[in-house]
C-alpha positions as MATLAB code, in Angstrom:
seq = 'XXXXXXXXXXXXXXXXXXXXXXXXXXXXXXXXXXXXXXXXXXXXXXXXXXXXXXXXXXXXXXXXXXXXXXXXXXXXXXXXXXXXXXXXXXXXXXXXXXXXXXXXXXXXXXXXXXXXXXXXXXXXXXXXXXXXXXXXXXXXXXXXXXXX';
ca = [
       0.000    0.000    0.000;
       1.611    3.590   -1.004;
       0.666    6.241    1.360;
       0.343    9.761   -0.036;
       1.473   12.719    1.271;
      -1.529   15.238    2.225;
      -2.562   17.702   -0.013;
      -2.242   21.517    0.688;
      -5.137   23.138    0.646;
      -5.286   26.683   -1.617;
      -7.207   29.718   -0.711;
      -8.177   32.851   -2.171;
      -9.411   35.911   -0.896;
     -10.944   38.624   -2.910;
     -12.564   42.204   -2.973;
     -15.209   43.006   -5.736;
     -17.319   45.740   -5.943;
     -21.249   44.480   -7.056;
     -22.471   46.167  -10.881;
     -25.967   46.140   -9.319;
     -28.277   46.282   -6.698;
     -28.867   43.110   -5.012;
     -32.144   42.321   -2.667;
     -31.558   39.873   -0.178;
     -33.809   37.401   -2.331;
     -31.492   37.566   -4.979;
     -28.067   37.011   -3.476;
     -30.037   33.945   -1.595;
     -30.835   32.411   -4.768;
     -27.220   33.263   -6.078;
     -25.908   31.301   -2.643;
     -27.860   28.638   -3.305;
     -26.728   27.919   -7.182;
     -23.167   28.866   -5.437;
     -23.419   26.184   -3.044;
     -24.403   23.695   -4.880;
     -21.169   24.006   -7.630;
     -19.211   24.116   -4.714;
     -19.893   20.939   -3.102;
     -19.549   19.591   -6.308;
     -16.065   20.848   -6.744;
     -15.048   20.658   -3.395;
     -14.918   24.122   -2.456;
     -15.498   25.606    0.784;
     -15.391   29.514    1.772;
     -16.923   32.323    3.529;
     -18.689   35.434    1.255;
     -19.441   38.848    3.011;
     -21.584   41.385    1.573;
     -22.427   45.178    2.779;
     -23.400   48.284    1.051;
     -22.355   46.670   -2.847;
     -19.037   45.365   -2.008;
     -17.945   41.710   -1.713;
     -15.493   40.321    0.260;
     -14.577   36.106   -0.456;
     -12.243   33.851    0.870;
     -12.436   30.262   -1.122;
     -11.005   26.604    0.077;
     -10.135   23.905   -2.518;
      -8.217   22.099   -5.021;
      -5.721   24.517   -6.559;
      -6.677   24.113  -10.347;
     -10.059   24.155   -9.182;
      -9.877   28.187   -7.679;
      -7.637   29.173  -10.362;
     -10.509   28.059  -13.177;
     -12.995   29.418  -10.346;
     -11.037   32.800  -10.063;
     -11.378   33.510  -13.936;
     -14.700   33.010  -13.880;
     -15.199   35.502  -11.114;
     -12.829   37.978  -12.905;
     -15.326   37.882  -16.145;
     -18.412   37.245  -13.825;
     -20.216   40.506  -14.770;
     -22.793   40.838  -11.698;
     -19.512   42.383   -9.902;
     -16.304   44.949  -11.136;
     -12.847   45.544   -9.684;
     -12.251   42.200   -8.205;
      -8.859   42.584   -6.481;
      -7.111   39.733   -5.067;
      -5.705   40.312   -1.793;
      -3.962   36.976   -0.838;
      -3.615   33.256   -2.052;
      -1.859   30.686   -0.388;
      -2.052   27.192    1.215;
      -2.947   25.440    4.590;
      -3.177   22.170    5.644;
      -6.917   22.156    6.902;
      -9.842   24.200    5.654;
     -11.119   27.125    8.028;
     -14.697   26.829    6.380;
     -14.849   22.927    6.110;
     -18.559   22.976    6.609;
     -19.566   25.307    4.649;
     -20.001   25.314    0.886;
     -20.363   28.725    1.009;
     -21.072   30.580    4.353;
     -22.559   33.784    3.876;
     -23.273   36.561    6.002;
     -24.273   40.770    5.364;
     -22.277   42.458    7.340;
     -22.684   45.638    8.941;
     -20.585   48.602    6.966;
     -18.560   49.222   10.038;
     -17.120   45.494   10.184;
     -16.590   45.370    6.478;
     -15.386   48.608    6.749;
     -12.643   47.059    9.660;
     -12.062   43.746    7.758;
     -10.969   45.767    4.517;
      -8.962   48.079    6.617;
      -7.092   44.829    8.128;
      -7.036   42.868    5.205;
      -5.514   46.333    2.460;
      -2.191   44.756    1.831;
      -0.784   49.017    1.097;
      -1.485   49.591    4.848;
       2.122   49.745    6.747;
       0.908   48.012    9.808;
      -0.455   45.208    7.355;
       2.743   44.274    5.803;
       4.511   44.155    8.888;
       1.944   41.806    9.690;
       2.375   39.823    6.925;
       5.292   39.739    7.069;
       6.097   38.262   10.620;
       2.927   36.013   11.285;
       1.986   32.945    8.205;
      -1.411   33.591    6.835;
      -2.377   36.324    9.146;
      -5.645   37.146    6.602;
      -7.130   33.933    7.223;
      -7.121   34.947   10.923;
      -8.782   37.708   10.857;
     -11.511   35.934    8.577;
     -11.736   33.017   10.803;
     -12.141   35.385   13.985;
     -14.869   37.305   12.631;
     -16.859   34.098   11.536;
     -16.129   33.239   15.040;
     -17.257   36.450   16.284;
     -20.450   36.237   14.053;
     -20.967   32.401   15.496;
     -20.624   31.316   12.297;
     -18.097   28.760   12.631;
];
């Protein structure tokens, strides 16, 4: 019997601005057709929404998110997509969670893009000294939120 190594896990995490106006009933049926392609291709994540803009972090193979990332790129319900990190872990953050959703109040998206703009001084010093330091702020306000 061969025994093989475990796979690294790739993530993604992305702003985008939305083109539109979106009602809650229409982002729900968006999540839902979301969710299901992602549990077929094995992709796990958190999406954030407030006041038009979009913040993402996505789990998974790592052909899968780079096919999945040009998509979103050409995906026209949203503009300026700008990714702000990509990497690997061992273990998914969002392992339950096809896509794990949540409209968040302008102040705390306003505080996640502040911590997550890679330009911001205090942010690369971050980066630089702690591995993956984005995914910790994602994972603590999920926590925060009680969503994970």
């Amino acid at each position: 019997m061969i025994l093989q190594a475990k796979q690294l896990v790739k993530y993604i995490i992305y702003l985008s601005s939305a083109s539109m106006y979106f009602q809650a009933e229409t982002l729900e049926e968006m999540l839902n057709g979301f969710r299901i392609k992602n549990e077929t291709n094995q992709i796990t994540g958190l999406m954030l929404f407030s006041e038009g803009s979009f913040l993402q972090l996505l789990e998974g193979a790592e052909h899968v998110l780079d096919a999945l990332i040009k998509k979103i790129r050409k995906d026209k319900r949203h503009h300026s997509v700008v990714q702000i990190a990509t990497g690997t872990i061992p273990n998914r953050i969002f392992s339950d969670w096809h896509m794990c959703f949540k409209v968040a109040l302008p102040a705390e998206f306003k505080d996640l893009k502040g911590y997550l703009d890679p330009w911001n001084p205090e942010i690369l010093n971050k980066l630089r000294s702690e591995e993956h330091p984005e995914l910790g702020i994602l994972k603590a306000f999920a926590q925060n939120s009680r969503l994970i």
